[in-house]
Amino acid sequence: MNSFQPTEQRLAVTCRRYPAFPREPAVLVRLVKHIYKRVHDDANALLKPWGIGHPEYNILMMMYGTEGYTLNPSQLADAAGEKSANITRLTNQLCDKGLIERTASDEDRRKVTLTLSKAGLAMIEAFLPAVCALLERQTTGLKPAEAAQLERLLKKFLDQLEQD
Amino acid sequence: MNSFQPTEQRLAVTCRRYPAFPREPAVLVRLVKHIYKRVHDDANALLKPWGIGHPEYNILMMMYGTEGYTLNPSQLADAAGEKSANITRLTNQLCDKGLIERTASDEDRRKVTLTLSKAGLAMIEAFLPAVCALLERQTTGLKPAEAAQLERLLKKFLDQLEQD
DNA sequence: TGTAGATAGTACATATGTGTACTAAATCCA
DNA sequence: TGGATTTAGTACACATATGTACTATCTACA
């Protein structure tokens, strides 16, 4: 018995009341929402001791995963899946905390360059062990083949969502 | 080429820099986030003409999927996957719009009873055709067997997240 | 050149989400 | 009984997310 039961139960009733209602897509969408919230909460709890939240973590990790630890706000928005208005605020916070640095670009003066600072890198390396442990733990229920299959299906799902 | 590329690319670099970083769980978590955001945005856009947002829609649909169109705030929090503090605000909005009604419960006077109003039911039946069309469209990329498999794997994933 | 349009980033208002602390009522049990 | 504990709901402060409008700069091309 899991937390999805009450939701699934109500989708079933909805289908009875409104037969054209497509159960499968609705279930998938709801499951994704439940999983996302749970993952988000877990990450927030784990990161609390470092004084950052999940969105800030995402930004830091996208910079860590970039050659030269440097990218600009719009690339960051794409990579982290945040809207650009959001990036301004989040990167401001990270600047205030001294974890990244913001400089104006020379070649194109509209652009801004964001770079992971020494302190940012140090923090990442400090929390990564705990993050890795959490990620492992979250997927121990899935066999490797299942995880790969899930990845494949989620990508297919996302591709479809991005048609048109 | 899809919107996930920039993210996946950076996870690959992360694995190179920090070999203990578990790629598969990280990819799954990020995919879920991307999909959730996209679904959320689509729903908001579709619902705009009715003057409600995705979270309000979720609440209305959970009530629609309940026998008697009635439940109380904590059941609603479970079903809709919102924290209870949130339910208060959302149901207030829906009350203000006349879509649901709030009454005190008799048997247990701590409880509150929320019921879908006639206007709420009418609105649901007005937007359901468009919602069904959207849901169908979002999953046309998946064959029925794939969708079922995806459902199964997502449930397994969620179950694991809820261990401990 | 120089002017129209596109692009990068941000500021600000507003919407949405969450933690904490509180009130009132029910339940437990000595 | 009656006091301690639990539960339901909410209020409020704060955190996070987004739409819109704006500035500055770059690009295209007449």
mmCIF file of N, CA and C in Angstrom, chain B residues 100-155:
data_model
loop_
_atom_site.group_PDB
_atom_site.id
_atom_site.type_symbol
_atom_site.label_atom_id
_atom_site.label_comp_id
_atom_site.label_asym_id
_atom_site.label_seq_id
_atom_site.Cartn_x
_atom_site.Cartn_y
_atom_site.Cartn_z
ATOM 1 N N ILE B 100 -16.514 25.156 -5.139
ATOM 2 C CA ILE B 100 -16.710 24.170 -4.077
ATOM 3 C C ILE B 100 -17.330 24.865 -2.861
ATOM 4 N N GLU B 101 -17.831 24.026 -1.930
ATOM 5 C CA GLU B 101 -18.415 24.590 -0.722
ATOM 6 C C GLU B 101 -17.763 23.991 0.513
ATOM 7 N N ARG B 102 -17.650 24.804 1.533
ATOM 8 C CA ARG B 102 -17.005 24.368 2.758
ATOM 9 C C ARG B 102 -18.022 24.406 3.898
ATOM 10 N N THR B 103 -18.175 23.264 4.578
ATOM 11 C CA THR B 103 -19.058 23.257 5.744
ATOM 12 C C THR B 103 -18.369 22.529 6.888
ATOM 13 N N ALA B 104 -18.759 22.847 8.094
ATOM 14 C CA ALA B 104 -18.192 22.165 9.252
ATOM 15 C C ALA B 104 -18.835 20.797 9.373
ATOM 16 N N SER B 105 -18.046 19.819 9.819
ATOM 17 C CA SER B 105 -18.567 18.476 9.993
ATOM 18 C C SER B 105 -19.248 18.358 11.361
ATOM 19 N N ASP B 106 -20.294 17.515 11.419
ATOM 20 C CA ASP B 106 -21.019 17.368 12.675
ATOM 21 C C ASP B 106 -20.405 16.300 13.579
ATOM 22 N N GLU B 107 -20.130 15.139 12.993
ATOM 23 C CA GLU B 107 -19.630 14.021 13.801
ATOM 24 C C GLU B 107 -18.297 14.365 14.475
ATOM 25 N N ASP B 108 -17.429 15.014 13.744
ATOM 26 C CA ASP B 108 -16.155 15.420 14.327
ATOM 27 C C ASP B 108 -15.967 16.896 14.034
ATOM 28 N N ARG B 109 -16.100 17.682 15.074
ATOM 29 C CA ARG B 109 -16.149 19.120 14.813
ATOM 30 C C ARG B 109 -14.804 19.759 14.511
ATOM 31 N N ARG B 110 -13.728 18.930 14.518
ATOM 32 C CA ARG B 110 -12.461 19.472 14.018
ATOM 33 C C ARG B 110 -12.455 19.474 12.496
ATOM 34 N N LYS B 111 -13.243 18.584 11.934
ATOM 35 C CA LYS B 111 -13.182 18.371 10.494
ATOM 36 C C LYS B 111 -13.999 19.382 9.701
ATOM 37 N N VAL B 112 -13.595 19.493 8.456
ATOM 38 C CA VAL B 112 -14.264 20.381 7.518
ATOM 39 C C VAL B 112 -14.662 19.533 6.324
ATOM 40 N N THR B 113 -15.811 19.822 5.765
ATOM 41 C CA THR B 113 -16.280 19.062 4.620
ATOM 42 C C THR B 113 -16.262 19.939 3.377
ATOM 43 N N LEU B 114 -15.610 19.439 2.358
ATOM 44 C CA LEU B 114 -15.541 20.180 1.096
ATOM 45 C C LEU B 114 -16.383 19.441 0.063
ATOM 46 N N THR B 115 -17.231 20.158 -0.625
ATOM 47 C CA THR B 115 -18.099 19.542 -1.616
ATOM 48 C C THR B 115 -18.065 20.326 -2.909
ATOM 49 N N LEU B 116 -18.011 19.583 -3.986
ATOM 50 C CA LEU B 116 -18.069 20.194 -5.309
ATOM 51 C C LEU B 116 -19.436 20.847 -5.501
ATOM 52 N N SER B 117 -19.455 22.081 -5.956
ATOM 53 C CA SER B 117 -20.738 22.753 -6.182
ATOM 54 C C SER B 117 -21.259 22.442 -7.589
ATOM 55 N N LYS B 118 -22.477 22.836 -7.833
ATOM 56 C CA LYS B 118 -23.055 22.671 -9.177
ATOM 57 C C LYS B 118 -22.180 23.367 -10.214
ATOM 58 N N ALA B 119 -21.751 24.572 -9.866
ATOM 59 C CA ALA B 119 -20.912 25.331 -10.806
ATOM 60 C C ALA B 119 -19.585 24.618 -11.046
ATOM 61 N N GLY B 120 -19.054 24.016 -9.975
ATOM 62 C CA GLY B 120 -17.798 23.288 -10.107
ATOM 63 C C GLY B 120 -17.955 22.096 -11.038
ATOM 64 N N LEU B 121 -19.019 21.353 -10.841
ATOM 65 C CA LEU B 121 -19.286 20.196 -11.683
ATOM 66 C C LEU B 121 -19.465 20.621 -13.139
ATOM 67 N N ALA B 122 -20.179 21.719 -13.331
ATOM 68 C CA ALA B 122 -20.412 22.207 -14.691
ATOM 69 C C ALA B 122 -19.088 22.599 -15.346
ATOM 70 N N MET B 123 -18.224 23.263 -14.573
ATOM 71 C CA MET B 123 -16.943 23.660 -15.167
ATOM 72 C C MET B 123 -16.129 22.441 -15.555
ATOM 73 N N ILE B 124 -16.098 21.438 -14.676
ATOM 74 C CA ILE B 124 -15.357 20.214 -14.984
ATOM 75 C C ILE B 124 -15.848 19.613 -16.290
ATOM 76 N N GLU B 125 -17.164 19.508 -16.402
ATOM 77 C CA GLU B 125 -17.678 18.888 -17.620
ATOM 78 C C GLU B 125 -17.434 19.748 -18.854
ATOM 79 N N ALA B 126 -17.237 21.038 -18.616
ATOM 80 C CA ALA B 126 -16.926 21.914 -19.748
ATOM 81 C C ALA B 126 -15.479 21.737 -20.215
ATOM 82 N N PHE B 127 -14.549 21.569 -19.269
ATOM 83 C CA PHE B 127 -13.153 21.475 -19.733
ATOM 84 C C PHE B 127 -12.671 20.055 -19.987
ATOM 85 N N LEU B 128 -13.440 19.063 -19.536
ATOM 86 C CA LEU B 128 -12.948 17.687 -19.703
ATOM 87 C C LEU B 128 -12.637 17.288 -21.145
ATOM 88 N N PRO B 129 -13.476 17.665 -22.113
ATOM 89 C CA PRO B 129 -13.114 17.266 -23.481
ATOM 90 C C PRO B 129 -11.712 17.734 -23.879
ATOM 91 N N ALA B 130 -11.399 18.976 -23.573
ATOM 92 C CA ALA B 130 -10.075 19.487 -23.931
ATOM 93 C C ALA B 130 -8.982 18.776 -23.132
ATOM 94 N N VAL B 131 -9.248 18.507 -21.863
ATOM 95 C CA VAL B 131 -8.262 17.812 -21.033
ATOM 96 C C VAL B 131 -7.997 16.406 -21.579
ATOM 97 N N CYS B 132 -9.063 15.697 -21.922
ATOM 98 C CA CYS B 132 -8.891 14.349 -22.468
ATOM 99 C C CYS B 132 -8.059 14.388 -23.746
ATOM 100 N N ALA B 133 -8.348 15.358 -24.573
ATOM 101 C CA ALA B 133 -7.594 15.467 -25.824
ATOM 102 C C ALA B 133 -6.113 15.704 -25.531
ATOM 103 N N LEU B 134 -5.850 16.574 -24.573
ATOM 104 C CA LEU B 134 -4.448 16.845 -24.223
ATOM 105 C C LEU B 134 -3.763 15.578 -23.715
ATOM 106 N N LEU B 135 -4.421 14.869 -22.817
ATOM 107 C CA LEU B 135 -3.818 13.655 -22.253
ATOM 108 C C LEU B 135 -3.520 12.621 -23.345
ATOM 109 N N GLU B 136 -4.472 12.456 -24.250
ATOM 110 C CA GLU B 136 -4.256 11.509 -25.351
ATOM 111 C C GLU B 136 -3.037 11.934 -26.171
ATOM 112 N N ARG B 137 -3.021 13.213 -26.485
ATOM 113 C CA ARG B 137 -1.955 13.734 -27.327
ATOM 114 C C ARG B 137 -0.587 13.535 -26.659
ATOM 115 N N GLN B 138 -0.555 13.740 -25.362
ATOM 116 C CA GLN B 138 0.729 13.650 -24.660
ATOM 117 C C GLN B 138 1.322 12.249 -24.652
ATOM 118 N N THR B 139 0.491 11.258 -24.896
ATOM 119 C CA THR B 139 0.997 9.891 -24.823
ATOM 120 C C THR B 139 0.881 9.131 -26.138
ATOM 121 N N THR B 140 0.617 9.835 -27.226
ATOM 122 C CA THR B 140 0.507 9.113 -28.493
ATOM 123 C C THR B 140 1.831 8.482 -28.890
ATOM 124 N N GLY B 141 2.929 8.954 -28.316
ATOM 125 C CA GLY B 141 4.224 8.374 -28.663
ATOM 126 C C GLY B 141 4.442 6.987 -28.074
ATOM 127 N N LEU B 142 3.634 6.627 -27.094
ATOM 128 C CA LEU B 142 3.821 5.340 -26.422
ATOM 129 C C LEU B 142 2.768 4.336 -26.866
ATOM 130 N N LYS B 143 3.210 3.162 -27.250
ATOM 131 C CA LYS B 143 2.255 2.091 -27.554
ATOM 132 C C LYS B 143 1.602 1.669 -26.243
ATOM 133 N N PRO B 144 0.408 1.100 -26.310
ATOM 134 C CA PRO B 144 -0.276 0.702 -25.072
ATOM 135 C C PRO B 144 0.586 -0.164 -24.163
ATOM 136 N N ALA B 145 1.304 -1.103 -24.752
ATOM 137 C CA ALA B 145 2.146 -1.971 -23.920
ATOM 138 C C ALA B 145 3.266 -1.178 -23.255
ATOM 139 N N GLU B 146 3.784 -0.197 -23.972
ATOM 140 C CA GLU B 146 4.848 0.628 -23.398
ATOM 141 C C GLU B 146 4.318 1.482 -22.252
ATOM 142 N N ALA B 147 3.134 2.034 -22.453
ATOM 143 C CA ALA B 147 2.544 2.857 -21.404
ATOM 144 C C ALA B 147 2.322 2.019 -20.144
ATOM 145 N N ALA B 148 1.849 0.803 -20.329
ATOM 146 C CA ALA B 148 1.594 -0.074 -19.187
ATOM 147 C C ALA B 148 2.900 -0.409 -18.474
ATOM 148 N N GLN B 149 3.910 -0.655 -19.249
ATOM 149 C CA GLN B 149 5.234 -0.959 -18.698
ATOM 150 C C GLN B 149 5.773 0.252 -17.931
ATOM 151 N N LEU B 150 5.591 1.421 -18.511
ATOM 152 C CA LEU B 150 6.040 2.651 -17.855
ATOM 153 C C LEU B 150 5.310 2.837 -16.525
ATOM 154 N N GLU B 151 4.021 2.595 -16.545
ATOM 155 C CA GLU B 151 3.247 2.698 -15.300
ATOM 156 C C GLU B 151 3.818 1.759 -14.241
ATOM 157 N N ARG B 152 4.084 0.536 -14.665
ATOM 158 C CA ARG B 152 4.597 -0.453 -13.717
ATOM 159 C C ARG B 152 5.933 -0.015 -13.115
ATOM 160 N N LEU B 153 6.815 0.477 -13.978
ATOM 161 C CA LEU B 153 8.145 0.867 -13.504
ATOM 162 C C LEU B 153 8.083 2.109 -12.622
ATOM 163 N N LEU B 154 7.227 3.053 -12.979
ATOM 164 C CA LEU B 154 7.101 4.254 -12.150
ATOM 165 C C LEU B 154 6.562 3.899 -10.770
ATOM 166 N N LYS B 155 5.642 2.967 -10.719
ATOM 167 C CA LYS B 155 5.107 2.560 -9.423
ATOM 168 C C LYS B 155 6.176 1.900 -8.576
#
